[in-house]
Coordinates of C-alpha atoms in Angstrom, one line a residue:
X1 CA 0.0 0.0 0.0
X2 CA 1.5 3.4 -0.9
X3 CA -0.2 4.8 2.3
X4 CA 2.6 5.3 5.0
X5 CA 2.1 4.0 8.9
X6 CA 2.3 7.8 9.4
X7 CA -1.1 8.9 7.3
X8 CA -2.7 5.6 8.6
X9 CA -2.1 6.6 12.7
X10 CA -4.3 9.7 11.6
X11 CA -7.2 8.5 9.5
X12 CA -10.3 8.9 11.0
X13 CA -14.1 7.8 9.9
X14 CA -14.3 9.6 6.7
X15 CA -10.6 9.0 5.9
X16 CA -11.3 4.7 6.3
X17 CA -14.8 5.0 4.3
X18 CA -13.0 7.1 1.6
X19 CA -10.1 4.2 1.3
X20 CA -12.5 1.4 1.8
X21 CA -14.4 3.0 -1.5
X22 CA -11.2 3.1 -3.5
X23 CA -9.8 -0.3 -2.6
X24 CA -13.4 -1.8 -3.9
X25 CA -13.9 0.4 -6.8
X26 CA -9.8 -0.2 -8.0
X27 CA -10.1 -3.8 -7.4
X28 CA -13.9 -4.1 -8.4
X29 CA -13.8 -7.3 -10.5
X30 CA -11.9 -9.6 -7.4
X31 CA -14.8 -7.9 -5.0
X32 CA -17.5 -9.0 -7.5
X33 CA -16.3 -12.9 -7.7
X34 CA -15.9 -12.4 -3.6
X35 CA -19.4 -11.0 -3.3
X36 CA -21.4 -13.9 -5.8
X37 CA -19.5 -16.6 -4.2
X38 CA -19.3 -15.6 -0.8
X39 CA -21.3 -12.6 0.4
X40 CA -24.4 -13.5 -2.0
X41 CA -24.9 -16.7 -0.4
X42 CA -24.8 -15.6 3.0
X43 CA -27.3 -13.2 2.4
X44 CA -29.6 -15.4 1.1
X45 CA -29.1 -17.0 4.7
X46 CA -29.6 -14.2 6.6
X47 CA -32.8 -13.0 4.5
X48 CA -34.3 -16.9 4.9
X49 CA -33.3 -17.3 8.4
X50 CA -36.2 -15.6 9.7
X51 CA -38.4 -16.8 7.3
X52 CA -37.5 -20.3 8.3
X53 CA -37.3 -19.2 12.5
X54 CA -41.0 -17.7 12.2
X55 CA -42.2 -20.9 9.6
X56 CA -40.6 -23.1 12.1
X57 CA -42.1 -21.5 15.2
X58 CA -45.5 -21.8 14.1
X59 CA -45.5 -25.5 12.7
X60 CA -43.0 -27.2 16.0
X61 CA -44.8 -24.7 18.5
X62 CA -46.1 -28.0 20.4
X63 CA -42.5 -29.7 19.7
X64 CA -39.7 -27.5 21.7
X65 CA -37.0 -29.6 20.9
X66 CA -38.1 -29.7 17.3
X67 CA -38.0 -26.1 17.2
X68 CA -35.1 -25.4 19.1
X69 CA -32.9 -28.2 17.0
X70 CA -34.1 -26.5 13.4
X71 CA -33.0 -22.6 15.4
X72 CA -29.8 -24.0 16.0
X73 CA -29.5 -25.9 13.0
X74 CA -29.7 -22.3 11.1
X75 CA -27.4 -20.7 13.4
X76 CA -24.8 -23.3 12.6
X77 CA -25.8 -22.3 8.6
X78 CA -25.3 -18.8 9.3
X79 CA -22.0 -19.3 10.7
X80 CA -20.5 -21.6 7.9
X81 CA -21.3 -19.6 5.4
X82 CA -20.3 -16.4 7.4
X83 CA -16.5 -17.0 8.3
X84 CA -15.1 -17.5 4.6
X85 CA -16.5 -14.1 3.1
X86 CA -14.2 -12.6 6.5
X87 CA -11.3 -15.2 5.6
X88 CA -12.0 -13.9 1.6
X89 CA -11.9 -10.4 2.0
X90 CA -8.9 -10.3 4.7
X91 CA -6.7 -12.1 2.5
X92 CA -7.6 -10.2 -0.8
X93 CA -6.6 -6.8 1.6
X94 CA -3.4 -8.1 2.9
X95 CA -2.2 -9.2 -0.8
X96 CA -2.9 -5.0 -1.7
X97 CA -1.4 -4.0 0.9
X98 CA 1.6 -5.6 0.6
X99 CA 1.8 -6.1 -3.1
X100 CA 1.4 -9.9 -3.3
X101 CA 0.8 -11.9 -6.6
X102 CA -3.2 -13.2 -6.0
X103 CA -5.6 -14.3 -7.8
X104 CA -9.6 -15.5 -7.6
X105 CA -8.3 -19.0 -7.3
X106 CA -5.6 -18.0 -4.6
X107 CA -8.3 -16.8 -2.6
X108 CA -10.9 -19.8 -3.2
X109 CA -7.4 -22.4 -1.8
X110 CA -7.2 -20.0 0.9
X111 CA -10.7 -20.2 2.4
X112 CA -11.1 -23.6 3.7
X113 CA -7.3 -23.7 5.0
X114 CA -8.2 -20.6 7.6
X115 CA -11.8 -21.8 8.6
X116 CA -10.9 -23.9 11.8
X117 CA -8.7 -21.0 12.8
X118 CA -11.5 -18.6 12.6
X119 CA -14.2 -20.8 14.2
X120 CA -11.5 -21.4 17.1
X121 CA -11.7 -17.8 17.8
X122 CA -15.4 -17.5 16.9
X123 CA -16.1 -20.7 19.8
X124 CA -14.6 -18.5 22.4
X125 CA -16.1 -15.2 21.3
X126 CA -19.6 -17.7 21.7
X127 CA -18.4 -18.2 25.1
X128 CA -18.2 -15.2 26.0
X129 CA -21.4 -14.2 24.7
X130 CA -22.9 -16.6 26.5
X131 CA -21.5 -15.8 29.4
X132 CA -22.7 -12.2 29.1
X133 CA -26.2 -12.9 28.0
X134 CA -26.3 -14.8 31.0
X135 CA -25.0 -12.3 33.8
X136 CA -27.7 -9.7 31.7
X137 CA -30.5 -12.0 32.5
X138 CA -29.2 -12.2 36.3
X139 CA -29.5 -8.9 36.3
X140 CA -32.6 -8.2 35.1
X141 CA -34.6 -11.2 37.1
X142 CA -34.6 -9.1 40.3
X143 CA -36.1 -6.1 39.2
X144 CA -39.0 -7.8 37.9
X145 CA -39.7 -9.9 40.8
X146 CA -39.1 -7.0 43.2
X147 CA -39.7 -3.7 41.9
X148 CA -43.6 -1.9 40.6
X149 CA -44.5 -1.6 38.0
X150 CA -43.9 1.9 37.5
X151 CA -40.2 1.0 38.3
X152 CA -39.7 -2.1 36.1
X153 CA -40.1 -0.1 33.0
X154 CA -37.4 2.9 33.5
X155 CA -35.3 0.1 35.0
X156 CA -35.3 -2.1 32.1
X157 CA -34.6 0.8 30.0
X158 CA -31.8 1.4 31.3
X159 CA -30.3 -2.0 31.4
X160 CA -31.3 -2.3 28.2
X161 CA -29.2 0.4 27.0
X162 CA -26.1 -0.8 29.1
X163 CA -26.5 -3.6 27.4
X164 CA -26.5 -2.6 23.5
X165 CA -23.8 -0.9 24.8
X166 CA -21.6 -3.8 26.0
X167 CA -22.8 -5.7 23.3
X168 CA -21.7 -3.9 20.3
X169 CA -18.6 -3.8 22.5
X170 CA -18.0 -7.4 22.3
X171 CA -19.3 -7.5 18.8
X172 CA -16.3 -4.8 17.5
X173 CA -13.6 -6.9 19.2
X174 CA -15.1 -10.4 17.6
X175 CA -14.7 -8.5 14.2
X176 CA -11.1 -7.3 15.1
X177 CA -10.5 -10.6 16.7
X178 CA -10.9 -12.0 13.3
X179 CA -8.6 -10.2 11.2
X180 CA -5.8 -10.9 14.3
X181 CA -6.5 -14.5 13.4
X182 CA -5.4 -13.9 10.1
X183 CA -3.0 -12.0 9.9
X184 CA -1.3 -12.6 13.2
X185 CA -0.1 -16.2 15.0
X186 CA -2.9 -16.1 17.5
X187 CA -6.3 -17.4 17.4
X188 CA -8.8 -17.9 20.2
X189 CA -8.6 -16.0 23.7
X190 CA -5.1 -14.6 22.3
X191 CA -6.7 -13.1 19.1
X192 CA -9.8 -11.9 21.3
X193 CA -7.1 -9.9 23.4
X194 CA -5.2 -8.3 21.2
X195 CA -7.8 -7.2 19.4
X196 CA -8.8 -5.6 23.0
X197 CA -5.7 -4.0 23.0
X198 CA -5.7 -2.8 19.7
X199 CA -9.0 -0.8 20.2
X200 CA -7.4 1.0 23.2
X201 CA -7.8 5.1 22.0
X202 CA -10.4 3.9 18.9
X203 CA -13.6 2.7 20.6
X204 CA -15.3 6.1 19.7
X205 CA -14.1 5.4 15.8
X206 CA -14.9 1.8 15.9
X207 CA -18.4 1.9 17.3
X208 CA -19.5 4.5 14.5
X209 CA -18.3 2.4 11.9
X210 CA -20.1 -1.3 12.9
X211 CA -23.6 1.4 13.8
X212 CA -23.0 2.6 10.1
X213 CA -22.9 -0.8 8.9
X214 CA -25.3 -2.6 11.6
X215 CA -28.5 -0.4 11.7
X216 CA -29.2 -0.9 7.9
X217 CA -28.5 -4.1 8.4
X218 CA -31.0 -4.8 11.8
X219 CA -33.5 -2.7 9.8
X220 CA -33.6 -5.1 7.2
X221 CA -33.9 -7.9 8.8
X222 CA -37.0 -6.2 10.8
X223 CA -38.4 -5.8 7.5
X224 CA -37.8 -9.4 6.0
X225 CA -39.4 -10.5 9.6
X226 CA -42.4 -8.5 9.7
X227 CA -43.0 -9.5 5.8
X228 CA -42.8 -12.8 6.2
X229 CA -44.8 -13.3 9.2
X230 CA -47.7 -11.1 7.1
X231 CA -47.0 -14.0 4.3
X232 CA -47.4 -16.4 6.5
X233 CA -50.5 -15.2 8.6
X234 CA -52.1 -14.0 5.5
X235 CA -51.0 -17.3 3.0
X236 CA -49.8 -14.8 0.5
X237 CA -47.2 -12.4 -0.8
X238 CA -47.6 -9.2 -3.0
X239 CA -45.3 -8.0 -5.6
X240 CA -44.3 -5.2 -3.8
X241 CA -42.7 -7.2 -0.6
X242 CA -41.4 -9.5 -3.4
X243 CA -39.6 -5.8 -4.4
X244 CA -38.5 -5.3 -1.6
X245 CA -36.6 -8.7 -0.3
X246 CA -34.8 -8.7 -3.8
X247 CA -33.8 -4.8 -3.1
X248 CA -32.5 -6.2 0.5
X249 CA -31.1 -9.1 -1.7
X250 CA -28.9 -6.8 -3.3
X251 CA -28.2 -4.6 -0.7
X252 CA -27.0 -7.1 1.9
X253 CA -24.5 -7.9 -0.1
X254 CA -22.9 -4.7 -0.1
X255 CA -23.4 -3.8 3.3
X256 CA -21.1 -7.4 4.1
X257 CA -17.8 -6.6 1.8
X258 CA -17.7 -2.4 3.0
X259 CA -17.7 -4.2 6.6
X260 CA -15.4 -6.4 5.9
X261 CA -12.9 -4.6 4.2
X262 CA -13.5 -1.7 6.3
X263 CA -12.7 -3.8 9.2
X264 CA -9.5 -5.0 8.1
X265 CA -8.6 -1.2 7.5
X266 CA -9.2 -0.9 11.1
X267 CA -7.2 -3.5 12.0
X268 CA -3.9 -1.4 10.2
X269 CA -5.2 1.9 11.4
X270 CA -5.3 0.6 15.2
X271 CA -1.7 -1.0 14.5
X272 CA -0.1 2.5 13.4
X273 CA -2.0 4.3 15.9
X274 CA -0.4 1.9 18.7
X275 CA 2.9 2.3 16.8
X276 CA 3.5 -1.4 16.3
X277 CA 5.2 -1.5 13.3
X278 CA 3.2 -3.4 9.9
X279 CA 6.2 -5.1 8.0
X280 CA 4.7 -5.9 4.8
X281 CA 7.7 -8.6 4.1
X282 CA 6.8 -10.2 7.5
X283 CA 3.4 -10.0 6.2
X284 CA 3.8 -11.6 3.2
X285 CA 6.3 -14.3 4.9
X286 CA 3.7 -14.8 7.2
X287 CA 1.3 -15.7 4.2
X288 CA 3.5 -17.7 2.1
X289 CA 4.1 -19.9 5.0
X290 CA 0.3 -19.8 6.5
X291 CA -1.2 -20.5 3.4
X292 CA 1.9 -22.2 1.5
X293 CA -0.8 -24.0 -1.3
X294 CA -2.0 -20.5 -1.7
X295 CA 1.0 -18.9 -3.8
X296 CA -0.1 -17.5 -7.2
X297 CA 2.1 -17.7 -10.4
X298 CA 4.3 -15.0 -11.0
X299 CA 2.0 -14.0 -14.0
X300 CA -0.9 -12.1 -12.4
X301 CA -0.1 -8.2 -11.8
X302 CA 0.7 -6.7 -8.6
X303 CA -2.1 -4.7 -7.4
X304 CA -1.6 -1.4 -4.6
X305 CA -3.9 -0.1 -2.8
X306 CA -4.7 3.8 -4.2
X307 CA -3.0 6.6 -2.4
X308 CA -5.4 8.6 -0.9
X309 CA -4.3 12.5 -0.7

């Protein structure tokens, strides 16, 4: 990449969405093949997840373990199909950056040899998530057992809010947890740490870029419930919610790779801001040996990311 550690430490939100624009736009026919054969598909998981929850719901309703095996079932989907668009896009970033021969087929090789590395540090991120939603519900049983009425509602509102809090919290360091994992010889607990670290001084920066990428995203998937449950309640669909998932169909897509990409941005900003120094002949070392299958011919052109003035 042409942009020094010394322009990185000072980019801010505008100056990451302005670079993540370029490095798609420059690069635009790799992002397409990423986005049909990785991001598409997820999407079409996400959009049919709650069709299939609310479908499911209604039909096991007087079979809980039914229900709760196909819920879990499609959370297992959701998370196969979302680690290798993250494992994708990473890699395709790191080979800009520092200049490496890749190619579409590079990338496909590389996939499946990261995936148990990614779903080691995605198992403890579950953990921990778990662990949270658990202390939350702790902490919430009291009030309603003890408190009015007229007390239970501000209360919960405002455990409610410390909670969104804490969990887009957790939700920023699981994203920068997983470009560690890559890019980095740590995985697990040690990825989920350093990625801690590295948000030290950027929390402000990092939580308006995932509520940038994450509101459209919840608002969609508002919209594909409430349609769906009107399809199902009313045994039909019009042609304009028919519109409207295939807008969200296309949309989705989008909304995944800026994330992604703008994530592993993040991940160099944070380094530079921390002055850790980003060798890109470690980095490429670092990938030759990690992914030695990987290695493209000499014959595909070296691609930079643009300099942004």
């Amino acid at each position: 990449m042409d942009t020094d550690q010394q322009e990185l430490k000072s980019i801010g939100f505008w100056g990451i969405l302005e670079k993540t624009f370029k490095i798609i736009y420059k690069e635009r026919m790799i992002f397409t093949k990423i986005t049909l054969c990785f991001t598409l598909p997820l999407t079409i998981i996400l959009i049919g997840y709650p069709a299939f929850n609310v479908y499911s719901f209604q039909k096991t309703l007087t079979i809980p373990l039914l229900f709760y095996t196909l819920f879990l079932t499609g959370i297992i989907f959701t998370v196969i199909f979302f680690l290798p668009p993250t494992a994708a896009i990473v890699y395709t970033i790191t080979c800009i950056y520092t200049a490496k021969q890749f190619n579409f087929k590079t990338i496909l090789r590389v996939v499946p040899k990261v995936w148990i590395r990614l779903m080691v540090t995605f198992a403890i991120q579950s953990l921990i998530m778990l662990a949270y939603n658990f202390v939350t519900i702790l902490l919430i049983t009291p009030p309603i057992i003890w408190l009015t009425a007229e007390w239970i509602s501000n209360t919960l509102i405002i455990l409610a809010v410390i909670y969104l809090i804490g969990f887009v919290y957790i939700s920023i360091i699981w994203s920068l947890a997983n470009v560690v994992t890559l890019l980095e010889d740590l995985k697990g607990y040690g990825a989920i740490k350093k990625s801690k670290a590295l948000l030290k001084g950027k929390r402000l920066l990092a939580s308006s870029l995932f509520l940038l990428i994450s509101v459209p995203e919840v608002v969609g998937q508002i919209i594909v419930f409430v349609i769906v449950r009107n399809a199902i309640n009313n045994e039909k669909i019009g042609y304009g919610n028919i519109c409207l998932l295939v807008t969200l169909g296309l949309i989705l897509p989008v909304l995944i790779l800026l994330v992604q990409v703008m994530q592993t941005i993040f991940y160099l900003v944070c380094k530079s801001y921390h002055h850790e120094i980003i060798d890109k002949s470690y980095l490429q070392i670092h990938m030759d040996n990690f992914f030695p299958a990987a290695y493209a011919p000499p014959v595909e052109r070296n691609v930079q990311l643009e300099h942004s003035n």
